[in-house]
Amino acid sequence: MRLKAVFLLLVTQCALLIAHAQTPRTYTSSEILLQLKKLNVLGSVLYIAAHPDDENTRLLAYLANEKMYRTGYLSLTRGDGGQNLIGDEQGVDLGLIRTQELLAARRIDGAEQFFSRAFDFGFSKSPEEALKIWGHDKILSDVVWVIRKFKPDVIITRFPTTGEGGHGHHTASAILAGEAFEAAADSTKFPEQLKYVSVWQAKRLLWNTFNFGNTNTQRDDQFKIDCGGYNPLLGKSYGEIAALSRSQHKSQGFGVPAQRGFSLEYFKTIKGEAPVKDLMDGVALNWFKAHHASAAFQQQVQRSVDKIAADFSAAAPERSVPALVELYKMIDEGIKEDSHYDDTYWKEQKLGEIKKLVEMCSGLFMEAVANTQYAVQGDTLKVTMTVNNRSGANIINADAQIDTTYVIFDQLKPNFNAIKTYNWFIADTAKLSQPYWLENEMNHGSFNVTNQQLIGKAENDPLSVTFSMMIEGKEFTFIKPVRYKFTDPVKGEIYEPVNIIPAFSITSIPEVSVSLQNNDWEIKSFKDKNLFTAPVFSAAGVALEPLIKDTVLQKNQVIVVHSRGIKGTPVSANNKEYVKLRTINYDHIPSIAYTKRSRYIYQNIDLKTVGSVAGYISGAGDKIPEALAQMGYKVITLKESDISAEKLQQFDVIITGVRAYNTNEWMNNVYDALMQYVKEGGVLVSQYNTSNQIGPVRAKIAPYPFTISRNRITDETAKVNFLLPEHKVLNYPNKITDKDFEGWIQERSIYNAENTATEYQKVLSMKDPGETEQDGSLVIADYGKGRFVYTGLVFFRELPAGVPGAYRLFANIIANKRQADNAPKKNDNQNQKIKLPSKFNGSGARN
Ligand SMILES: [Zn+2]
């Protein structure tokens, strides 16, 4: 009991209070004890669902920390198609953010993270559609691969195959889990994987039933476990850990309160024997699982672990190091490499855990810190390596392998920083730190990854240094990432990942244009004395006049070169493909940097606009203002203080950004001014807001009532019917035809209007396959001399992608009311002339 009191004192700022995403993790004695106990648990559970945020974080926290199982979450997608509550990133950029949010969540709940190659292409109403777009066999092979690698005793799905999970991706994830449960054990399925892994039969497949309010799939006769317990070693209930973990999904606005007390999870058996007493009924969970080792050996390991845990001193954890090293040797020598694969699986797993415990118990500190955030091709990175044997454990002969060099540290003295530096030349040909799933051109519904060994991984292995040393006479090696460390006067010490980037970045300004035939190229150098030639080739491959020639740039120097009417595609500079560096920075995740092919998309659109000044009220973030500028509007972003009936008179149109009414509490305060503006002849356009899920609509939106539904049209090719073909919005200044709905991406509309007052005119209808027509994607009401528009059409996706018809329709929606009313009834016959330069039509990542 006294020991326990000491632990409670020691439970202070553990992993649950990580100051910053990349700060190296530290361990208290109570956390070490938890990990020690885990050494005798040989069991694993894999949870499978479709998206980041689908996972049950309380169950994961319970399985990883109470039951101490190796616990994993396989999210089929990276959530690329979701919404973004914190910024304007969409598509693969959002997937990168959500990947890191999931990893942040896993650092808190203690589970591991996996993904498949499936791309989140947006909401899907049926599993058939999802599996067709993903490629059924491709994603099934990924689920099988993760199962064969992870070897879960029990597999748990979040959703059923029967559709109660709603989203087609959800149902598809359950279908694939069910198929993979059997296929993973079948050597005729995906045999190409078997040179790396063995087949695996999990004991059972369960569905973790849910009660989501409107859908309750929990039944009293289902198997239940209480996951609401308290873990004194962590100083938290699983409901508290779950809330911290789930609240990492910041881009989805999923901050949730902590829960305490008894809390049941329900399970329905889908395949395998049903559990009666325990989730793991019939599964060996200790060292007796090592079938091919002798019973005496199994007992010896089991007892050694118990003894190390019993002898553990919270005040002097380093005293456990000699016994841990002995245990390491015992397992290493006792289970031979030619043993049954399942035994060596657990051998590798447990040796890794013991090594980590040796590091934790000895307070051994190792880090490799770079002097800059980026490792630049053709430049030198200065890396400082530190080893500190803080407890004075028996550790000698430390060295580090960096690049191809061994660096030897001075003899370690207790609590002494042994430091070495190394100038790491990053070859001009060094592989860029590109997220592995973005290396190849992607398909519509999946990423292309050819290296089987990378599939399933959450992210790339970082640039790293390997430290080696003798601990209690046994050599151990530790791989540590190279990190960039700096001190922010407000936030304190911050660590960021170090990415290998090219020596220059070339960005088109703008990237997509509907008005400018010529663009500017912004060239930024990331190293000094960067001799630079940027040739340009025509689409036919003929060399044109270079953008710049033999120009020397210094580090961080930026030059802007006008393209001077060059019609060809610039393909390379210094014999490399033109790429631009894309960076994404948020406090709750490590900074993200990757390269994209530089591109300039010029859409020669037959586009007419009416009016010249647009006011924009930003919501959750979108790129509509840039598109408006392209269309020739002067765009002024409006804050609350800018909005009065008087000040608004200068605007031809006021547009509210996506979810402006969800994110700005003050929209209620400006309602009267906005209505006054409309009454006097203004045009007010409200892009979609959400009715629920991500915060309620906080303010009145329109002059007449309507409600926001959760209806959406996910088929981006859905036939669009013109309910009011004579309506001005379909005719002026651009004559809208079927052609204007070609080439849309991801979806047509979301959060459509419904229950509209009679004043509203419904202009369009469309439907998803197998459903009924919906008419709420574009509703318009005249009010006074002006016009109010609510639209669920996804202009925030289509305009940045340069979709011509979306521009033409948007121009009509925002067309100045007074001028529009004075316009001739019938518009001139206009020929559609939309040229899509073949090189520029953006078949790559859709973001
Ligand atoms: Zn989901």
mmCIF file of N, CA, C and O and ligand atoms in Angstrom, residues 49-55 73 77 98 120 158-159 165 167 169-170 254 693, ligand 1:
data_model
loop_
_atom_site.group_PDB
_atom_site.id
_atom_site.type_symbol
_atom_site.label_atom_id
_atom_site.label_comp_id
_atom_site.label_asym_id
_atom_site.label_seq_id
_atom_site.Cartn_x
_atom_site.Cartn_y
_atom_site.Cartn_z
ATOM 1 N N ALA A 49 -12.483 0.198 -38.409
ATOM 2 C CA ALA A 49 -13.576 1.058 -38.875
ATOM 3 C C ALA A 49 -13.087 1.821 -40.099
ATOM 4 O O ALA A 49 -12.073 1.440 -40.703
ATOM 5 N N ALA A 50 -13.787 2.876 -40.473
ATOM 6 C CA ALA A 50 -13.518 3.503 -41.771
ATOM 7 C C ALA A 50 -12.744 4.815 -41.708
ATOM 8 O O ALA A 50 -11.987 5.128 -42.608
ATOM 9 N N HIS A 51 -12.959 5.584 -40.641
ATOM 10 C CA HIS A 51 -12.401 6.956 -40.621
ATOM 11 C C HIS A 51 -11.673 7.257 -39.312
ATOM 12 O O HIS A 51 -11.990 6.665 -38.285
ATOM 13 N N PRO A 52 -10.772 8.246 -39.358
ATOM 14 C CA PRO A 52 -10.291 8.811 -38.109
ATOM 15 C C PRO A 52 -11.515 9.382 -37.386
ATOM 16 O O PRO A 52 -12.275 10.120 -38.031
ATOM 17 N N ASP A 53 -11.729 9.041 -36.183
ATOM 18 C CA ASP A 53 -12.821 9.464 -35.282
ATOM 19 C C ASP A 53 -13.946 8.432 -35.193
ATOM 20 O O ASP A 53 -14.860 8.566 -34.390
ATOM 21 N N ASP A 54 -13.889 7.365 -35.998
ATOM 22 C CA ASP A 54 -14.874 6.283 -35.850
ATOM 23 C C ASP A 54 -14.577 5.436 -34.615
ATOM 24 O O ASP A 54 -15.461 4.784 -34.075
ATOM 25 N N GLU A 55 -13.325 5.411 -34.211
ATOM 26 C CA GLU A 55 -12.903 4.442 -33.198
ATOM 27 C C GLU A 55 -13.452 4.778 -31.818
ATOM 28 O O GLU A 55 -13.658 5.939 -31.485
ATOM 29 N N TYR A 73 -5.765 0.146 -33.955
ATOM 30 C CA TYR A 73 -6.932 0.641 -34.682
ATOM 31 C C TYR A 73 -6.576 0.729 -36.157
ATOM 32 O O TYR A 73 -5.619 1.416 -36.531
ATOM 33 N N THR A 77 -9.555 4.604 -44.034
ATOM 34 C CA THR A 77 -9.162 5.840 -44.724
ATOM 35 C C THR A 77 -8.496 6.808 -43.751
ATOM 36 O O THR A 77 -8.544 6.616 -42.535
ATOM 37 N N ARG A 98 -5.551 14.663 -40.407
ATOM 38 C CA ARG A 98 -6.298 13.690 -39.602
ATOM 39 C C ARG A 98 -5.455 12.457 -39.265
ATOM 40 O O ARG A 98 -5.665 11.828 -38.235
ATOM 41 N N ASP A 120 -10.614 8.494 -48.746
ATOM 42 C CA ASP A 120 -11.937 8.966 -48.323
ATOM 43 C C ASP A 120 -12.420 9.950 -49.380
ATOM 44 O O ASP A 120 -12.062 11.117 -49.353
ATOM 45 N N ARG A 158 -16.472 -1.453 -35.534
ATOM 46 C CA ARG A 158 -17.345 -0.430 -34.947
ATOM 47 C C ARG A 158 -18.749 -0.541 -35.530
ATOM 48 O O ARG A 158 -19.736 -0.196 -34.905
ATOM 49 N N PHE A 159 -18.810 -1.025 -36.777
ATOM 50 C CA PHE A 159 -20.080 -0.979 -37.502
ATOM 51 C C PHE A 159 -20.515 -2.378 -37.929
ATOM 52 O O PHE A 159 -19.702 -3.286 -38.029
ATOM 53 N N GLY A 165 -24.784 1.568 -39.508
ATOM 54 C CA GLY A 165 -23.689 2.535 -39.341
ATOM 55 C C GLY A 165 -23.836 3.750 -40.235
ATOM 56 O O GLY A 165 -23.048 4.685 -40.150
ATOM 57 N N HIS A 167 -23.117 5.699 -43.010
ATOM 58 C CA HIS A 167 -22.161 5.953 -44.087
ATOM 59 C C HIS A 167 -21.778 4.634 -44.789
ATOM 60 O O HIS A 167 -21.481 3.648 -44.128
ATOM 61 N N HIS A 169 -19.070 3.920 -46.215
ATOM 62 C CA HIS A 169 -17.720 3.508 -45.814
ATOM 63 C C HIS A 169 -17.779 2.665 -44.547
ATOM 64 O O HIS A 169 -16.999 1.733 -44.367
ATOM 65 N N HIS A 170 -18.678 3.043 -43.637
ATOM 66 C CA HIS A 170 -18.774 2.326 -42.366
ATOM 67 C C HIS A 170 -19.161 0.873 -42.603
ATOM 68 O O HIS A 170 -18.529 -0.049 -42.099
ATOM 69 N N PHE A 254 -14.342 17.555 -32.387
ATOM 70 C CA PHE A 254 -14.835 16.469 -31.554
ATOM 71 C C PHE A 254 -14.359 16.560 -30.113
ATOM 72 O O PHE A 254 -14.133 15.547 -29.465
ATOM 73 N N GLN A 693 -24.237 18.014 -35.410
ATOM 74 C CA GLN A 693 -22.945 17.332 -35.489
ATOM 75 C C GLN A 693 -21.797 18.263 -35.146
ATOM 76 O O GLN A 693 -21.093 18.036 -34.206
HETATM 77 ZN ZN ZN B 1 -16.880 7.554 -39.992
#
